[in-house]
Structure formats: structure tokens, C-alpha cells
JSON list of C-alpha atoms in Angstrom, two decimals:
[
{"chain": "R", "resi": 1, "resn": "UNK", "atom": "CA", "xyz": [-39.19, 94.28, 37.05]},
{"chain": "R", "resi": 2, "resn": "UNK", "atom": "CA", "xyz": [-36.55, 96.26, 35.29]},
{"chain": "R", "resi": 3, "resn": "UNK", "atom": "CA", "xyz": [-32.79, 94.82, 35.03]},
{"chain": "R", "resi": 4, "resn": "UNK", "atom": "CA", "xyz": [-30.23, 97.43, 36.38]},
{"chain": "R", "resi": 5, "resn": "UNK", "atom": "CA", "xyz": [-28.84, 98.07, 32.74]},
{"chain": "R", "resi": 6, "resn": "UNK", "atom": "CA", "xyz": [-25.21, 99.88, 32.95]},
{"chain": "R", "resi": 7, "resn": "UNK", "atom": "CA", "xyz": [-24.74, 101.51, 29.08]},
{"chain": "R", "resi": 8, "resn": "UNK", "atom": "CA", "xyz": [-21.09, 102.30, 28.63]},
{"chain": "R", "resi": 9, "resn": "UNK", "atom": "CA", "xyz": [-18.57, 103.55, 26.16]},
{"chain": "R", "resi": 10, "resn": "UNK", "atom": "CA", "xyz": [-14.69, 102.21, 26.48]},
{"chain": "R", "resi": 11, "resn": "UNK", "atom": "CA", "xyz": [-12.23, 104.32, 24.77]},
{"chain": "R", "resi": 12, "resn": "UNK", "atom": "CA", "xyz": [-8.60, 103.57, 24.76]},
{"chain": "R", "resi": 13, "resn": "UNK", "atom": "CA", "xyz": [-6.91, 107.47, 25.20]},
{"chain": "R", "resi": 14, "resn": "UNK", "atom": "CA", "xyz": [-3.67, 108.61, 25.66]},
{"chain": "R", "resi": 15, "resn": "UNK", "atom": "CA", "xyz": [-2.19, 108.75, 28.68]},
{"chain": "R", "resi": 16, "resn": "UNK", "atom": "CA", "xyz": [-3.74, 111.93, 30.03]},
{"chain": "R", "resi": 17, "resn": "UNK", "atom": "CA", "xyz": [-1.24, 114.85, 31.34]},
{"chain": "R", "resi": 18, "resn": "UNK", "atom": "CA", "xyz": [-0.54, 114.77, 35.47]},
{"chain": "R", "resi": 19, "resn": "UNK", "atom": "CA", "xyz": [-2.65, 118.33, 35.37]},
{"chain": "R", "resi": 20, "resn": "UNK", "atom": "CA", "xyz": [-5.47, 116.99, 34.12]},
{"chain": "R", "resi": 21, "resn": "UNK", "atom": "CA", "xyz": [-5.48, 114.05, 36.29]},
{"chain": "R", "resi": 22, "resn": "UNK", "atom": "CA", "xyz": [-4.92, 116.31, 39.31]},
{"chain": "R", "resi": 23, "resn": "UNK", "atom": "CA", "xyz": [-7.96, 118.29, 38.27]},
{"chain": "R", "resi": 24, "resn": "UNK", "atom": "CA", "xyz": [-10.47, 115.36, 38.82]},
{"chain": "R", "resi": 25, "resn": "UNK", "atom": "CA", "xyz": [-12.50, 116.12, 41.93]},
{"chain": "R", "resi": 26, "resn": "UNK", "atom": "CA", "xyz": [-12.41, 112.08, 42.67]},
{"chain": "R", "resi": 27, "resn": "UNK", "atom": "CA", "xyz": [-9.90, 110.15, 42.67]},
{"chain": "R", "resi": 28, "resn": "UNK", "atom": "CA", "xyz": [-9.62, 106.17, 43.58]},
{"chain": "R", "resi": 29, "resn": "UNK", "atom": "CA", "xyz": [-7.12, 103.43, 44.12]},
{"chain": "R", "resi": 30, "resn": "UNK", "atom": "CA", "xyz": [-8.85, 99.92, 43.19]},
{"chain": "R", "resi": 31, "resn": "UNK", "atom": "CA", "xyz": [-8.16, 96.55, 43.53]},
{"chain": "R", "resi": 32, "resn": "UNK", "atom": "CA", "xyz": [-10.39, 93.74, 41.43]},
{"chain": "R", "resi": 33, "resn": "UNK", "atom": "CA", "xyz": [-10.62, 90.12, 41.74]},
{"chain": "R", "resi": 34, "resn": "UNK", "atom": "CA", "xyz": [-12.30, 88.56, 39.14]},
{"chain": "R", "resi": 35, "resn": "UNK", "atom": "CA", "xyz": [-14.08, 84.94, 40.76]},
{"chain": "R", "resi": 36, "resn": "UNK", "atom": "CA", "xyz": [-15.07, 81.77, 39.50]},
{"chain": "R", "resi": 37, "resn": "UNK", "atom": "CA", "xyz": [-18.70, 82.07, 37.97]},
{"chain": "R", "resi": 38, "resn": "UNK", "atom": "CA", "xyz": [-21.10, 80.95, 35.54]},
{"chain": "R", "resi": 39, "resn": "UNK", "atom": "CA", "xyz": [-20.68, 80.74, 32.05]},
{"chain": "R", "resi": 40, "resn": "UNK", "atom": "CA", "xyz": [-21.61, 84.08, 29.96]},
{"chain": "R", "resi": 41, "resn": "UNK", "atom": "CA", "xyz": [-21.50, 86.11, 33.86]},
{"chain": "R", "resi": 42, "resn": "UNK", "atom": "CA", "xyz": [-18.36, 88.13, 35.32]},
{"chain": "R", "resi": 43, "resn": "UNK", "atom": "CA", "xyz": [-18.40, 88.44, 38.92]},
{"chain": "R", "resi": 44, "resn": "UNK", "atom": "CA", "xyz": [-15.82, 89.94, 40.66]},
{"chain": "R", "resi": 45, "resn": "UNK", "atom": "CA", "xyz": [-15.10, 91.90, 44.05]},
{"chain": "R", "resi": 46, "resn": "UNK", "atom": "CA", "xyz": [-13.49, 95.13, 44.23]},
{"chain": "R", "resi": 47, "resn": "UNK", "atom": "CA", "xyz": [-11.91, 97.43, 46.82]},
{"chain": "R", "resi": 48, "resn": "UNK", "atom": "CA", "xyz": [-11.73, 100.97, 46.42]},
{"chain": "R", "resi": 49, "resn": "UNK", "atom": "CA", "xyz": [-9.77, 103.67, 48.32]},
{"chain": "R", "resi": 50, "resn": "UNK", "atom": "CA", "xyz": [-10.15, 107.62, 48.63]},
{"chain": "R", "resi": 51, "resn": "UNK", "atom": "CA", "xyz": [-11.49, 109.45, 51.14]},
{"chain": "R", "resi": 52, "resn": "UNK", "atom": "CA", "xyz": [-13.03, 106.11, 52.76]},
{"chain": "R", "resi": 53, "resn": "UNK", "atom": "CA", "xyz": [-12.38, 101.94, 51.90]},
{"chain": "R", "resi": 54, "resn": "UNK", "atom": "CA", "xyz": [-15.41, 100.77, 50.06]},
{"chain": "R", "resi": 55, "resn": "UNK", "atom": "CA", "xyz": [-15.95, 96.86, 49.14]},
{"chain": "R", "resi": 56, "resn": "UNK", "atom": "CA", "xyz": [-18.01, 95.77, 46.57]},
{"chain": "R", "resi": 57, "resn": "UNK", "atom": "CA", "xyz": [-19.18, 93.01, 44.54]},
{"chain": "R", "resi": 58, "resn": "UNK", "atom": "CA", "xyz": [-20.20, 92.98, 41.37]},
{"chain": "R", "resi": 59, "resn": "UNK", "atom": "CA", "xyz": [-22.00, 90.17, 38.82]},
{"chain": "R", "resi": 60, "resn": "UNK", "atom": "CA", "xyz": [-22.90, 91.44, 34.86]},
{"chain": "R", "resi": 61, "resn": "UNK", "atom": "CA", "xyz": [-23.73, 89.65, 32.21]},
{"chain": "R", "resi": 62, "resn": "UNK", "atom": "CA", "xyz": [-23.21, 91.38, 28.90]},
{"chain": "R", "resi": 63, "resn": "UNK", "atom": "CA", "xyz": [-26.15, 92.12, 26.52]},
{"chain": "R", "resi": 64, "resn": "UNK", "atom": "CA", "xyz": [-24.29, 94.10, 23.72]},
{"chain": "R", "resi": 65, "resn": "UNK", "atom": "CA", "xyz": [-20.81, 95.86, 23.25]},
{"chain": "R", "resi": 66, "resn": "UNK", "atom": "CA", "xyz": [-21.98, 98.78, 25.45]},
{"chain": "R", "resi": 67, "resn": "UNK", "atom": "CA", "xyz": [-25.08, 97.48, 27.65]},
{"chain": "R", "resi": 68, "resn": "UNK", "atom": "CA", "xyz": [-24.94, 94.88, 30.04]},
{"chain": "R", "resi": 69, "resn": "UNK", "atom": "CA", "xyz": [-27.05, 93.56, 32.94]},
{"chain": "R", "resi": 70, "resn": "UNK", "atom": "CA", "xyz": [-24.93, 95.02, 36.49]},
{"chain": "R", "resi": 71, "resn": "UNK", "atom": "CA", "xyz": [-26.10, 93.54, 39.70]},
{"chain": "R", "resi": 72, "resn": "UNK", "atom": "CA", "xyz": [-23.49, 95.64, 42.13]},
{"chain": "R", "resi": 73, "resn": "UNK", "atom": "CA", "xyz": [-23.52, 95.89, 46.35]},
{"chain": "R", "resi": 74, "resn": "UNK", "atom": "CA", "xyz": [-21.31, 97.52, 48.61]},
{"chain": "R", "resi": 75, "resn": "UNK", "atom": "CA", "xyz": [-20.16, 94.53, 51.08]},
{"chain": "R", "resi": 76, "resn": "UNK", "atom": "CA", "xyz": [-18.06, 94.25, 54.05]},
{"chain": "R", "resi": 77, "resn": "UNK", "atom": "CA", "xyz": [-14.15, 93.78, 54.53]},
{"chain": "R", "resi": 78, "resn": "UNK", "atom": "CA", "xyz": [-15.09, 90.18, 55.55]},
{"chain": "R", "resi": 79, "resn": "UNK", "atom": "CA", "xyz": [-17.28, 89.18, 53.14]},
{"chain": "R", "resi": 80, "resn": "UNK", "atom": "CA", "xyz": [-14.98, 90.81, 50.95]},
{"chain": "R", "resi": 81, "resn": "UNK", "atom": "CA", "xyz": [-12.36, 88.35, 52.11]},
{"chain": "R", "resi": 82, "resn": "UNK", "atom": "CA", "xyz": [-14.32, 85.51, 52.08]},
{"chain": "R", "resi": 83, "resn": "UNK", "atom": "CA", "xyz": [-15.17, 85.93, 48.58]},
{"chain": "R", "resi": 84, "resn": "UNK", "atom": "CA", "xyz": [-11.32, 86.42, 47.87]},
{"chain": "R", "resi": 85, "resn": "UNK", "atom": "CA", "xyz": [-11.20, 82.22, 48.20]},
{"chain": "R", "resi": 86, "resn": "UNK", "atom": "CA", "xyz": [-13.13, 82.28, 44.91]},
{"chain": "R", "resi": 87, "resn": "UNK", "atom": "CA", "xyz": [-10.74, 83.91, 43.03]},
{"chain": "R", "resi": 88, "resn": "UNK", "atom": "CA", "xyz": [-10.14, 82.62, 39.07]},
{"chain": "R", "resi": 89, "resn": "UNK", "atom": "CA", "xyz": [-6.81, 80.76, 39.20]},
{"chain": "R", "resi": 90, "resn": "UNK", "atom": "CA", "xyz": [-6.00, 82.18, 35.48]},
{"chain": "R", "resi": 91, "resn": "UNK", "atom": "CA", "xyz": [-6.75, 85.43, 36.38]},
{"chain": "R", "resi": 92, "resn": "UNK", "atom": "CA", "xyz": [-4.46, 88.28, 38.55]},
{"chain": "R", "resi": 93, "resn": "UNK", "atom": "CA", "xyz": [-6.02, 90.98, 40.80]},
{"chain": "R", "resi": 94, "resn": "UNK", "atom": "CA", "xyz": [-5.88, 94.16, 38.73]},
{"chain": "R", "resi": 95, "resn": "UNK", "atom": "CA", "xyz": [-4.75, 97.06, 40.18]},
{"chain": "R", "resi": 96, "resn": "UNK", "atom": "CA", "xyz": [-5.63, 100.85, 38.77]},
{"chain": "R", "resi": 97, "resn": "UNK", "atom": "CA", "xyz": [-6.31, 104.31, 39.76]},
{"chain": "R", "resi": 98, "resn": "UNK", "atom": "CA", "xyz": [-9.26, 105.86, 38.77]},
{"chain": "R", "resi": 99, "resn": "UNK", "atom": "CA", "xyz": [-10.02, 109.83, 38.17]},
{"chain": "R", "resi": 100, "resn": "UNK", "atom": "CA", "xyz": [-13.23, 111.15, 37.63]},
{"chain": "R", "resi": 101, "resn": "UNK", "atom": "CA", "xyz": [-13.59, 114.10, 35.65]},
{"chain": "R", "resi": 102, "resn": "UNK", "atom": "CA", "xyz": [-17.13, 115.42, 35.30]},
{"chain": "R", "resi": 103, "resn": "UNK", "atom": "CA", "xyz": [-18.30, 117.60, 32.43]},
{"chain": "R", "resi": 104, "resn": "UNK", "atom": "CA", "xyz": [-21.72, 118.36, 30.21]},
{"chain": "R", "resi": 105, "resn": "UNK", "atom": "CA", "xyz": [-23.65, 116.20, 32.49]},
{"chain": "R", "resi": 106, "resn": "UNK", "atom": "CA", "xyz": [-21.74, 113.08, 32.09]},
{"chain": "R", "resi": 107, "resn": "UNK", "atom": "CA", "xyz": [-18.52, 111.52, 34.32]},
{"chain": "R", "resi": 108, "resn": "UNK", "atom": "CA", "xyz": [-15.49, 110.54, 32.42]},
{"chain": "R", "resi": 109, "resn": "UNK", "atom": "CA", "xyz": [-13.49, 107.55, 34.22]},
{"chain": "R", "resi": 110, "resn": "UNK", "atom": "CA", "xyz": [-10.20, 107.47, 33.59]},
{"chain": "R", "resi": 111, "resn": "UNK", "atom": "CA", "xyz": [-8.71, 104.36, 34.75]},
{"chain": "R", "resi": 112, "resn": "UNK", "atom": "CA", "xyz": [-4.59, 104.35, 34.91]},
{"chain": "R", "resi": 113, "resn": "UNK", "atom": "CA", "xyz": [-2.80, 100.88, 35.02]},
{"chain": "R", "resi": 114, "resn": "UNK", "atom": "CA", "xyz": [0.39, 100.23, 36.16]},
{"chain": "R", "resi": 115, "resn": "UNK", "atom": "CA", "xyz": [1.48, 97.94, 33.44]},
{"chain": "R", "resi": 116, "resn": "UNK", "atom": "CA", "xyz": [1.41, 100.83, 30.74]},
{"chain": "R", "resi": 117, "resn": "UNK", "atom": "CA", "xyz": [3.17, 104.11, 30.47]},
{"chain": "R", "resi": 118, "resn": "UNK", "atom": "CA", "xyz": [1.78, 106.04, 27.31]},
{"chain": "R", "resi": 119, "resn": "UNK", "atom": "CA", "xyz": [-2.06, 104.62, 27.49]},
{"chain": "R", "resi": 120, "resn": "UNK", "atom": "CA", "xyz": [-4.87, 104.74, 29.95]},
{"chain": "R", "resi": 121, "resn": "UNK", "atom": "CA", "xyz": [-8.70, 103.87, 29.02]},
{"chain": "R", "resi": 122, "resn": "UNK", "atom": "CA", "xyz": [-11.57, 106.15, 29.00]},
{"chain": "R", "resi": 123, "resn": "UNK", "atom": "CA", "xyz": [-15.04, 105.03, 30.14]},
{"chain": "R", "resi": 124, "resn": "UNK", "atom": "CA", "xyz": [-18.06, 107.06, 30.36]},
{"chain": "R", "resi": 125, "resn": "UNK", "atom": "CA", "xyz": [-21.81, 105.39, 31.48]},
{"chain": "R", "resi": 126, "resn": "UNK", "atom": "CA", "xyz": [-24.65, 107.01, 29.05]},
{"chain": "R", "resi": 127, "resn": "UNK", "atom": "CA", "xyz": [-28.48, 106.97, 29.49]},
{"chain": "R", "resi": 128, "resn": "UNK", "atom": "CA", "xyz": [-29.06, 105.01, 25.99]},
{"chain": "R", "resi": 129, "resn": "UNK", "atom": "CA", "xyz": [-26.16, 103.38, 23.47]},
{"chain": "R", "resi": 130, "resn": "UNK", "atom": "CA", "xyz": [-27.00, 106.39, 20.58]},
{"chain": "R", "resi": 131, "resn": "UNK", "atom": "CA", "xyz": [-26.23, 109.18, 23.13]},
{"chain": "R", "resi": 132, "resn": "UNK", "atom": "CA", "xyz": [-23.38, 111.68, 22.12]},
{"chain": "R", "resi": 133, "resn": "UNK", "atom": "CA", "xyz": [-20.97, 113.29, 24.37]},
{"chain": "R", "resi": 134, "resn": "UNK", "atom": "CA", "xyz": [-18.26, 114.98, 23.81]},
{"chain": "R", "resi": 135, "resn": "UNK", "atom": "CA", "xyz": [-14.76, 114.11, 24.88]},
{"chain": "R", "resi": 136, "resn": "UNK", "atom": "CA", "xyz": [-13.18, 116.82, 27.65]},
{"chain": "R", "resi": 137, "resn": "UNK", "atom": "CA", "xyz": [-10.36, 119.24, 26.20]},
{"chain": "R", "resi": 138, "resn": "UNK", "atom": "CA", "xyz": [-7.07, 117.46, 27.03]},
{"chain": "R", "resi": 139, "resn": "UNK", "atom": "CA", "xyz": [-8.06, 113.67, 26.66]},
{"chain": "R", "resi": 140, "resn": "UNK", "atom": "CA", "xyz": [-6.89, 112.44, 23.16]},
{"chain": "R", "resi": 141, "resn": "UNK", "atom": "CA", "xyz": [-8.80, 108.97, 22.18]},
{"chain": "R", "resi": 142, "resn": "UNK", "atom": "CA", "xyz": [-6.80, 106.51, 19.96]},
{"chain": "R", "resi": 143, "resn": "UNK", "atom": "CA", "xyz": [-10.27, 104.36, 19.76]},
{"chain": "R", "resi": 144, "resn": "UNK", "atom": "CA", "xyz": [-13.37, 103.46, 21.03]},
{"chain": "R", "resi": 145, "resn": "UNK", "atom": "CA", "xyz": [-12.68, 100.01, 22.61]},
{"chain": "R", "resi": 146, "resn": "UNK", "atom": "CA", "xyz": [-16.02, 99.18, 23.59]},
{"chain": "R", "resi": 147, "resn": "UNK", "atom": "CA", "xyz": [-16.51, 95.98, 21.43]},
{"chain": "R", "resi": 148, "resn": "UNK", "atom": "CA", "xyz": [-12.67, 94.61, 21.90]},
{"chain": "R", "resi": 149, "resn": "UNK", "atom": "CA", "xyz": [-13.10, 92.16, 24.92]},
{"chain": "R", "resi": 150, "resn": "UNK", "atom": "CA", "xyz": [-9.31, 91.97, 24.92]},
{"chain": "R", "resi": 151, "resn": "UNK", "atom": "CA", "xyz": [-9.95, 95.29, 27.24]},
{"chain": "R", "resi": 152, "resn": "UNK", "atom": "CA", "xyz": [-12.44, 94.52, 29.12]},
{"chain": "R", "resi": 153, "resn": "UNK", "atom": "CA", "xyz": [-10.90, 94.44, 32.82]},
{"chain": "R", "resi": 154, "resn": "UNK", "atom": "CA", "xyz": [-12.25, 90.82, 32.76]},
{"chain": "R", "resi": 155, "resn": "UNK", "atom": "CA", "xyz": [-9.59, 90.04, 29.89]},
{"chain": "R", "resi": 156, "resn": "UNK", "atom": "CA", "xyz": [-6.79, 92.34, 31.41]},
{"chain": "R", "resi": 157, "resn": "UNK", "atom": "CA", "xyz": [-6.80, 90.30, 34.33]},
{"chain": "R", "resi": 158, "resn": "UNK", "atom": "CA", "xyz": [-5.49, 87.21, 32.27]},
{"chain": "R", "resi": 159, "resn": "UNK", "atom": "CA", "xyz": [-4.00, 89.01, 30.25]},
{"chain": "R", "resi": 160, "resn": "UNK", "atom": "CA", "xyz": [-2.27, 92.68, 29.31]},
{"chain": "R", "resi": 161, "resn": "UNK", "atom": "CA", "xyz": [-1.63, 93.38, 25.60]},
{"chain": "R", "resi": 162, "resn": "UNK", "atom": "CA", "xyz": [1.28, 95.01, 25.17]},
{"chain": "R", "resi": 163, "resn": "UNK", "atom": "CA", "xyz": [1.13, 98.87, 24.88]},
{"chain": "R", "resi": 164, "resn": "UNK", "atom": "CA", "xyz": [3.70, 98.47, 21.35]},
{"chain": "R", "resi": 165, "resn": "UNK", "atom": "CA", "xyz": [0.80, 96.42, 19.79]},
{"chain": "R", "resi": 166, "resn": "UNK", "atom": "CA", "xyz": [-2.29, 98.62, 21.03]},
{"chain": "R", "resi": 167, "resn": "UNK", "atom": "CA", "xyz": [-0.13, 101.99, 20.01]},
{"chain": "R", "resi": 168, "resn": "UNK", "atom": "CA", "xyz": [0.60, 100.23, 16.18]},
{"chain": "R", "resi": 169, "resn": "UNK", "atom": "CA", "xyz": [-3.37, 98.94, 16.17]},
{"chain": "R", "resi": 170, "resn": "UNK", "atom": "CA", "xyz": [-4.55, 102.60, 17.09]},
{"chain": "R", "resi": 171, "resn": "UNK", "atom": "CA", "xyz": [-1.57, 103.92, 14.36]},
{"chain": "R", "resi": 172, "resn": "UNK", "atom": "CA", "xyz": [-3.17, 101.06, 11.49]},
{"chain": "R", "resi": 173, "resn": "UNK", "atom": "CA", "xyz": [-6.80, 102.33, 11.83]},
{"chain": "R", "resi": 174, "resn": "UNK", "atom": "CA", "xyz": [-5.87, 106.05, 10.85]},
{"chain": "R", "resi": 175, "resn": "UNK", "atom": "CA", "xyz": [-6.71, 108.16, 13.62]},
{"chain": "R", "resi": 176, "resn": "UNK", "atom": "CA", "xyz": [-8.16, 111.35, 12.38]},
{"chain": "R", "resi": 177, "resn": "UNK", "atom": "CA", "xyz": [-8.47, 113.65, 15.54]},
{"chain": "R", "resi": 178, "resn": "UNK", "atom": "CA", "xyz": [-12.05, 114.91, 16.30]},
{"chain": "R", "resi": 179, "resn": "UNK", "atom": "CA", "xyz": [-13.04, 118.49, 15.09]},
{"chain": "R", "resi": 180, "resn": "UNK", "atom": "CA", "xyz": [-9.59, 119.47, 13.72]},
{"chain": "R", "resi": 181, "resn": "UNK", "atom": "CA", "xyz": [-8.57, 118.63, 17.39]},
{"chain": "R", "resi": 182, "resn": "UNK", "atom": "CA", "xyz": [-6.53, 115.77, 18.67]},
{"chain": "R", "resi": 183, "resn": "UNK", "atom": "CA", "xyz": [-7.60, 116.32, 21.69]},
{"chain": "R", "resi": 184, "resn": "UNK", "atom": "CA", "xyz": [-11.39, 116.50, 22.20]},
{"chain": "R", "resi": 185, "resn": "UNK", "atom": "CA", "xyz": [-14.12, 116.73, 19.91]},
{"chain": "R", "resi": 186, "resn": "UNK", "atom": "CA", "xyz": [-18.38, 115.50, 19.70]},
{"chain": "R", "resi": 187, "resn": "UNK", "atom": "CA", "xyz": [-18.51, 111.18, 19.70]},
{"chain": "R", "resi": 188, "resn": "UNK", "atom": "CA", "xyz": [-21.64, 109.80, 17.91]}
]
């Protein structure tokens, strides 16, 4: 039997312009709880509103900077809040909205936090690691985050970095913008 693989790239972006995020035919408010869990697995719940309230919990256990193992079901509002009781004592619920923006086959998550005003991340699920996309017109990318667990949601949740130290870190590793563009441009 096959593990359900999720292969993702995490790219930390500028904070995208209010017309572009009103453009994005989805659009979700989300809640996560990270729980208590075994070592080497995140599990967490999550609560998603839009159009409808969706619950969900999730369990992955990572395999490489972009692949892990995802083991996800939609539950109900009480099992939902039954699994709240588990919650990680050193970790906060984190809060975002999320805007999907689909384009050239792929969806582009852009996930907007609360606690910064000039950044958002970038995520986009692939069929293999090697696959190249590229970026839509109007997102900028600082850098691909994939392999910095200090932004993993996981991590956020015990703690933010502040957006002055990400900014100077993007700044320090010479951003060159893709295809003469800072804006979008073909990621290998």
C-alpha cells in the first residue's frame, strides 16, 4: 500500500497586493491546534471557514524538506473539540487566512498571518520534488523556505520570528528577482 505522500514547496513572498488577494477564487479563514504526539509526527486539528465550516485533522511525518507522509480526515465539530484537550501546552493556535490562486495547472496557497505586515508565505503541492512551476505575475518571493523548520506552521505556533529578522535574512542572501522580474519568474 502506497503512503499518501504530500510534495510541497514553502516560499516566504512579499506580502501580496489586496487585488491580487481579492482575485483568488477561494478564500479561507483557519484556525490550527497543534496536539501532543509522537516523536518525529505533527498532528494537529484545524478549522476552516468559507463558504461552509470544515474540521479536520491532520498527522505527517516528514520524509524530506518538501515530501512528507499526510494522513488528513475531515472530522466533526465535536470530535474537533474533543481533540482540542490535547492541545501542546508550548504551542498557540495559529490563526491565518488562506487564498488560493490557481494557475498552469498548479494552486498557489497564500497563507496571511496576523502577526506580520510586509510578509506572507507561499506554498504550492507538486506531483514530484524536481517539478518546475512558475511563480504567478504579482507574487514576489524573498526565498524558498521549504527546508527552514523555523516556518513550518508547526514552529510558528511556538514561535513567530520577527518580520525585521526574516526581511534582513531574505536582504543577506542577495535576492536576484526571477527573469529580470521581481515579481514572477520559472522555479527549478
Amino acid at each position: 500500500m502506497t503512503e499518501p505522500l504530500e510534495i510541497e514547496r514553502k516560499f516566504l513572498i512579499e506580502m501580496p497586493d489586496r487585488t491580487l488577494l481579492d482575485r483568488c477564487p477561494v478564500r479561507w479563514e483557519m484556525w490550527q491546534t497543534y496536539l501532543l504526539s509522537r516523536p518525529g509526527v505533527s498532528a494537529r486539528v484545524r478549522r476552516r471557514v468559507g463558504e461552509t465550516e470544515q474540521f479536520f485533522h491532520t498527522e505527517k511525518l516528514r520524509r524530506t524538506d518538501r515530501t512528507c507522509v499526510e494522513r488528513e480526515r475531515e472530522i466533526t465539530r465535536a470530535e474537533y473539540e474533543t481533540l482540542l484537550r490535547q492541545q501542546d501546552p508550548d504551542r498557540v493556535t495559529i490563526h491565518k487566512e488562506r487564498y488560493c490562486l490557481p494557475e498552469g495547472g498548479l494552486v498557489f496557497e497564500i497563507d496571511v498571518y496576523p502577526f506580520w505586515r510586509r510578509l506572507a508565505v507561499m506554498e504550492v503541492e507538486l506531483q514530484r520534488e524536481e517539478q518546475s512551476f512558475t511563480v504567478p505575475r504579482g507574487l514576489r518571493v524573498l526565498r524558498e523556505v521549504s527546508g527552514d523548520r523555523r516556518l513550518k506552521n508547526a514552529a510558528l505556533a511556538g514561535h513567530v520570528p520577527p518580520e525585521e529578522e526574516l526581511l534582513a535574512e531574505a536582504a543577506g542572501n542577495g535576492i536576484t528577482p526571477l527573469h529580470g522580474s521581481p515579481e514572477c519568474g520559472k522555479i527549478t
